[in-house]
CSV table of C-alpha atoms in Angstrom, one decimal:
chain,number,residue,atom,x,y,z
A,1,MET,CA,13.1,40.8,45.1
A,2,ILE,CA,11.6,41.6,41.7
A,3,GLN,CA,12.5,44.8,40.0
A,4,ILE,CA,11.2,45.2,36.4
A,5,LYS,CA,11.6,48.4,34.4
A,6,ASP,CA,10.3,49.4,31.0
A,7,LEU,CA,9.7,45.7,30.0
A,8,THR,CA,8.5,45.2,26.5
A,9,LYS,CA,7.6,41.9,24.8
A,10,VAL,CA,6.5,41.7,21.2
A,11,TYR,CA,5.4,38.5,19.4
A,12,ARG,CA,5.9,38.6,15.6
A,13,THR,CA,4.6,36.4,12.8
A,14,GLU,CA,4.9,37.1,9.1
A,15,GLU,CA,1.6,38.9,9.1
A,16,VAL,CA,1.0,40.1,12.6
A,17,GLU,CA,2.9,41.9,15.3
A,18,THR,CA,1.4,41.8,18.8
A,19,THR,CA,2.7,43.8,21.8
A,20,ALA,CA,2.1,41.7,24.9
A,21,LEU,CA,3.9,44.0,27.3
A,22,ASN,CA,4.5,47.7,26.7
A,23,LYS,CA,7.2,49.4,28.8
A,24,LEU,CA,5.8,47.8,32.0
A,25,SER,CA,7.5,48.5,35.3
A,26,LEU,CA,6.8,46.5,38.5
A,27,THR,CA,8.5,45.9,41.9
A,28,VAL,CA,7.7,43.0,44.2
A,29,LYS,CA,9.2,43.0,47.7
A,30,LYS,CA,10.3,39.9,49.6
A,31,GLY,CA,7.4,38.5,51.5
A,32,GLU,CA,4.7,40.1,49.4
A,33,PHE,CA,1.6,38.3,48.0
A,34,VAL,CA,0.7,40.0,44.7
A,35,SER,CA,-2.2,39.2,42.5
A,36,ILE,CA,-2.0,40.1,38.8
A,37,MET,CA,-5.4,40.6,37.2
A,38,GLY,CA,-6.9,41.7,33.8
A,39,THR,CA,-8.9,40.4,30.9
A,40,SER,CA,-7.7,37.6,28.6
A,41,GLY,CA,-4.9,38.9,26.3
A,42,CYS,CA,-3.8,41.7,28.6
A,43,GLY,CA,-0.3,40.3,29.2
A,44,LYS,CA,-0.7,38.5,32.5
A,45,SER,CA,0.7,35.2,31.4
A,46,THR,CA,3.5,36.8,29.4
A,47,LEU,CA,4.6,38.8,32.5
A,48,LEU,CA,4.5,35.7,34.7
A,49,ASN,CA,6.5,33.7,32.1
A,50,ILE,CA,9.2,36.4,32.1
A,51,ILE,CA,9.3,36.7,35.9
A,52,GLY,CA,9.6,32.9,36.0
A,53,LEU,CA,12.5,33.0,33.5
A,54,LEU,CA,10.5,30.9,31.0
A,55,ASP,CA,10.6,33.7,28.4
A,56,MET,CA,12.8,36.7,27.6
A,57,PRO,CA,11.7,40.4,27.0
A,58,ASN,CA,12.6,42.3,23.9
A,59,GLU,CA,13.5,45.4,25.9
A,60,GLY,CA,13.8,46.6,29.4
A,61,SER,CA,15.5,45.4,32.6
A,62,TYR,CA,14.7,42.7,35.1
A,63,LEU,CA,16.5,42.2,38.4
A,64,PHE,CA,15.8,39.0,40.3
A,65,ASP,CA,17.1,39.3,43.8
A,66,GLY,CA,19.6,41.9,42.7
A,67,THR,CA,20.8,40.0,39.6
A,68,GLY,CA,20.1,41.3,36.1
A,69,VAL,CA,18.5,38.4,34.2
A,70,ALA,CA,16.9,40.1,31.1
A,71,LYS,CA,19.7,39.0,28.8
A,72,PHE,CA,20.4,35.6,30.4
A,73,LYS,CA,20.9,32.7,28.0
A,74,GLU,CA,18.6,29.7,28.3
A,75,LYS,CA,21.0,27.6,30.4
A,76,GLU,CA,21.6,30.5,32.8
A,77,ARG,CA,17.8,31.1,33.2
A,78,ALA,CA,17.2,27.4,33.7
A,79,ASN,CA,19.8,27.2,36.5
A,80,LEU,CA,18.5,30.2,38.3
A,81,ARG,CA,14.9,29.1,37.8
A,82,LYS,CA,15.2,25.6,39.2
A,83,ALA,CA,17.1,26.8,42.3
A,84,ASN,CA,14.9,29.8,43.1
A,85,ILE,CA,11.4,29.6,41.7
A,86,GLY,CA,8.5,27.2,42.4
A,87,PHE,CA,5.6,27.0,39.9
A,88,VAL,CA,1.9,26.2,40.6
A,89,PHE,CA,-0.1,25.7,37.4
A,90,GLN,CA,-3.8,25.7,36.7
A,91,ASN,CA,-3.7,22.2,35.1
A,92,PHE,CA,-1.5,20.9,38.0
A,93,ASN,CA,1.1,19.4,35.5
A,94,LEU,CA,1.6,16.3,37.5
A,95,ILE,CA,2.9,13.1,35.9
A,96,ASP,CA,0.2,10.5,36.0
A,97,GLU,CA,2.6,7.6,35.9
A,98,LEU,CA,4.4,8.8,39.1
A,99,THR,CA,3.1,8.6,42.6
A,100,VAL,CA,2.5,11.7,44.8
A,101,TYR,CA,5.9,11.1,46.4
A,102,GLU,CA,7.7,10.7,43.1
A,103,ASN,CA,6.0,13.8,41.6
A,104,VAL,CA,7.2,15.9,44.6
A,105,GLU,CA,10.7,14.4,44.5
A,106,LEU,CA,11.3,15.2,40.9
A,107,PRO,CA,12.6,18.8,41.2
A,108,LEU,CA,15.1,17.5,43.8
A,109,ILE,CA,16.4,14.9,41.4
A,110,TYR,CA,16.8,17.6,38.8
A,111,ASN,CA,18.8,19.6,41.4
A,112,LYS,CA,20.9,16.6,42.2
A,113,VAL,CA,20.0,16.4,45.8
A,114,PRO,CA,21.2,13.2,47.5
A,115,LYS,CA,18.7,10.4,48.0
A,116,GLN,CA,18.4,10.5,51.8
A,117,GLU,CA,18.0,14.3,51.8
A,118,ARG,CA,15.3,14.0,49.1
A,119,LYS,CA,13.4,11.5,51.2
A,120,THR,CA,13.5,13.8,54.3
A,121,ARG,CA,12.5,16.9,52.4
A,122,VAL,CA,9.6,15.2,50.5
A,123,ILE,CA,8.1,13.7,53.6
A,124,GLU,CA,8.4,17.0,55.5
A,125,ILE,CA,6.7,19.0,52.7
A,126,LEU,CA,3.9,16.4,52.2
A,127,GLU,CA,3.2,16.5,56.0
A,128,ARG,CA,3.3,20.3,55.9
A,129,ILE,CA,0.8,20.5,53.0
A,130,GLY,CA,-1.4,17.8,54.6
A,131,ILE,CA,-1.2,15.2,51.9
A,132,ALA,CA,1.3,12.7,53.4
A,133,HIS,CA,-1.4,10.1,53.7
A,134,ARG,CA,-1.6,10.1,49.9
A,135,ALA,CA,2.1,9.7,49.2
A,136,LYS,CA,1.8,6.3,47.4
A,137,HIS,CA,-1.3,7.3,45.4
A,138,PHE,CA,-1.3,8.4,41.8
A,139,PRO,CA,-2.6,11.8,40.7
A,140,LEU,CA,-5.7,10.3,39.0
A,141,GLN,CA,-6.7,8.7,42.4
A,142,LEU,CA,-6.9,12.2,43.9
A,143,SER,CA,-9.5,15.0,43.9
A,144,GLY,CA,-8.7,18.2,42.1
A,145,GLY,CA,-7.9,20.0,45.3
A,146,GLN,CA,-5.6,17.2,46.4
A,147,GLN,CA,-3.8,17.3,43.1
A,148,GLN,CA,-3.2,21.0,43.5
A,149,ARG,CA,-1.9,20.4,47.0
A,150,VAL,CA,0.6,18.0,45.5
A,151,ALA,CA,1.5,20.7,42.9
A,152,VAL,CA,2.1,23.2,45.7
A,153,ALA,CA,4.2,20.7,47.6
A,154,ARG,CA,6.3,20.1,44.4
A,155,ALA,CA,6.7,23.9,44.1
A,156,LEU,CA,7.9,24.2,47.7
A,157,VAL,CA,10.2,21.2,48.1
A,158,THR,CA,13.2,23.1,46.7
A,159,ASN,CA,12.7,25.9,49.2
A,160,PRO,CA,12.3,28.5,46.5
A,161,LYS,CA,12.6,32.3,47.0
A,162,LEU,CA,9.5,32.9,44.9
A,163,ILE,CA,6.3,31.0,44.2
A,164,LEU,CA,4.5,31.7,40.9
A,165,ALA,CA,0.9,30.6,40.7
A,166,ASP,CA,-0.9,30.7,37.4
A,167,GLU,CA,-4.7,30.5,37.9
A,168,PRO,CA,-4.2,28.0,40.7
A,169,THR,CA,-8.0,27.5,41.3
A,170,GLY,CA,-9.0,27.8,37.7
A,171,ASN,CA,-9.9,24.1,37.3
A,172,LEU,CA,-11.3,23.6,40.8
A,173,ASP,CA,-14.8,23.9,42.3
A,174,SER,CA,-15.3,26.5,45.0
A,175,LYS,CA,-14.6,24.1,47.9
A,176,ASN,CA,-11.3,22.8,46.5
A,177,GLY,CA,-10.4,26.3,45.3
A,178,ASN,CA,-10.9,27.7,48.8
A,179,GLU,CA,-8.6,25.0,50.2
A,180,VAL,CA,-5.8,26.0,47.8
A,181,MET,CA,-6.3,29.7,48.6
A,182,GLU,CA,-6.2,28.9,52.3
A,183,LEU,CA,-2.9,27.1,51.7
A,184,LEU,CA,-1.4,29.9,49.8
A,185,THR,CA,-2.5,32.4,52.5
A,186,GLU,CA,-0.9,30.2,55.1
A,187,LEU,CA,2.4,30.0,53.2
A,188,HIS,CA,2.4,33.8,52.8
A,189,SER,CA,1.9,34.3,56.5
A,190,GLN,CA,5.0,32.1,57.0
A,191,GLY,CA,7.0,34.5,54.9
A,192,ALA,CA,6.6,33.1,51.3
A,193,THR,CA,6.8,35.6,48.4
A,194,ILE,CA,3.9,34.8,46.0
A,195,ILE,CA,2.9,36.2,42.6
A,196,MET,CA,-0.5,34.9,41.4
A,197,VAL,CA,-2.2,35.4,38.1
A,198,THR,CA,-5.9,35.2,38.4
A,199,HIS,CA,-9.2,36.1,36.8
A,200,SER,CA,-11.0,35.7,40.2
A,201,ALA,CA,-11.6,38.9,42.2
A,202,TYR,CA,-12.5,36.6,45.1
A,203,ASP,CA,-9.1,34.9,45.0
A,204,ALA,CA,-7.3,38.2,44.6
A,205,LYS,CA,-8.7,39.3,48.0
A,206,PHE,CA,-6.3,37.0,49.7
A,207,SER,CA,-3.3,38.8,48.4
A,208,SER,CA,-1.7,41.9,49.9
A,209,ARG,CA,-1.6,43.9,46.6
A,210,ILE,CA,-3.6,43.8,43.4
A,211,VAL,CA,-2.0,44.8,40.1
A,212,THR,CA,-4.3,45.2,37.1
A,213,LEU,CA,-3.1,45.0,33.5
A,214,LYS,CA,-4.7,46.2,30.2
A,215,ASP,CA,-3.1,46.0,26.8
A,216,GLY,CA,0.3,45.2,28.2
A,217,VAL,CA,0.5,48.0,30.7
A,218,ILE,CA,-0.4,48.4,34.4
A,219,ILE,CA,-3.5,50.5,34.8
A,220,SER,CA,-3.9,50.2,38.5
A,221,GLU,CA,-2.0,49.1,41.6
A,222,GLU,CA,-3.6,49.0,45.0
A,223,LYS,CA,-2.8,47.6,48.4
A,224,ASN,CA,-5.5,45.2,49.6
A,225,THR,CA,-6.8,46.8,52.8
A,226,HIS,CA,-9.5,44.2,53.0
A,227,LYS,CA,-7.2,41.1,52.7
A,228,MET,CA,-9.0,37.9,53.6
A,229,ASP,CA,-7.2,35.7,56.0
A,230,VAL,CA,-9.9,33.3,57.1
A,231,LEU,CA,-12.1,31.4,54.7
A,232,VAL,CA,-15.7,30.8,55.3
A,233,GLU,CA,-17.2,27.5,54.1
């Protein structure tokens, strides 16, 4: 699904030039759950932003499901992104003034899905994620774990080919963090393709492969032979 070769990203100011990614190559197959790890500043978020079509590389090639997207214009990237990629952020990025139902419905409105179909899909995903009983509540009325469940529901409601999770448990306590990792593990077992950026070695154990970055390059790639499928309270 993801084929990246010799990807380079350089940030320049008048005084400083920073190489965030340095000829990085990576392949992610359909149905994989990949964790990207590394210290702050190693290029994790830059890589995720490029994979998510939020940013462009300076050099290199990027095939998304067979389509070369490295040179796409912003409008082309936006159209491909909203139809194929679901995002789960550390800070949830929910809109406080909208209910749970309305937050999850929003991507469908952007994709011009008819109202009745929107209703069906939102209710189905809220039930699947186990948050349907909170549909009329507002984000600030929910726990952190519940807010992240809503964020996952919003990411899934468009039936994306790829889920990108950026430190999805970073703002959660261990109990709520466990619930989110359990949910992502369940989605993966149902066939979802997931790429997760994390600082947590514990969270990375739930993925099928761990990729470690340093100074914009991959320094190790290992299959997770001790993948955790069941969480212990």
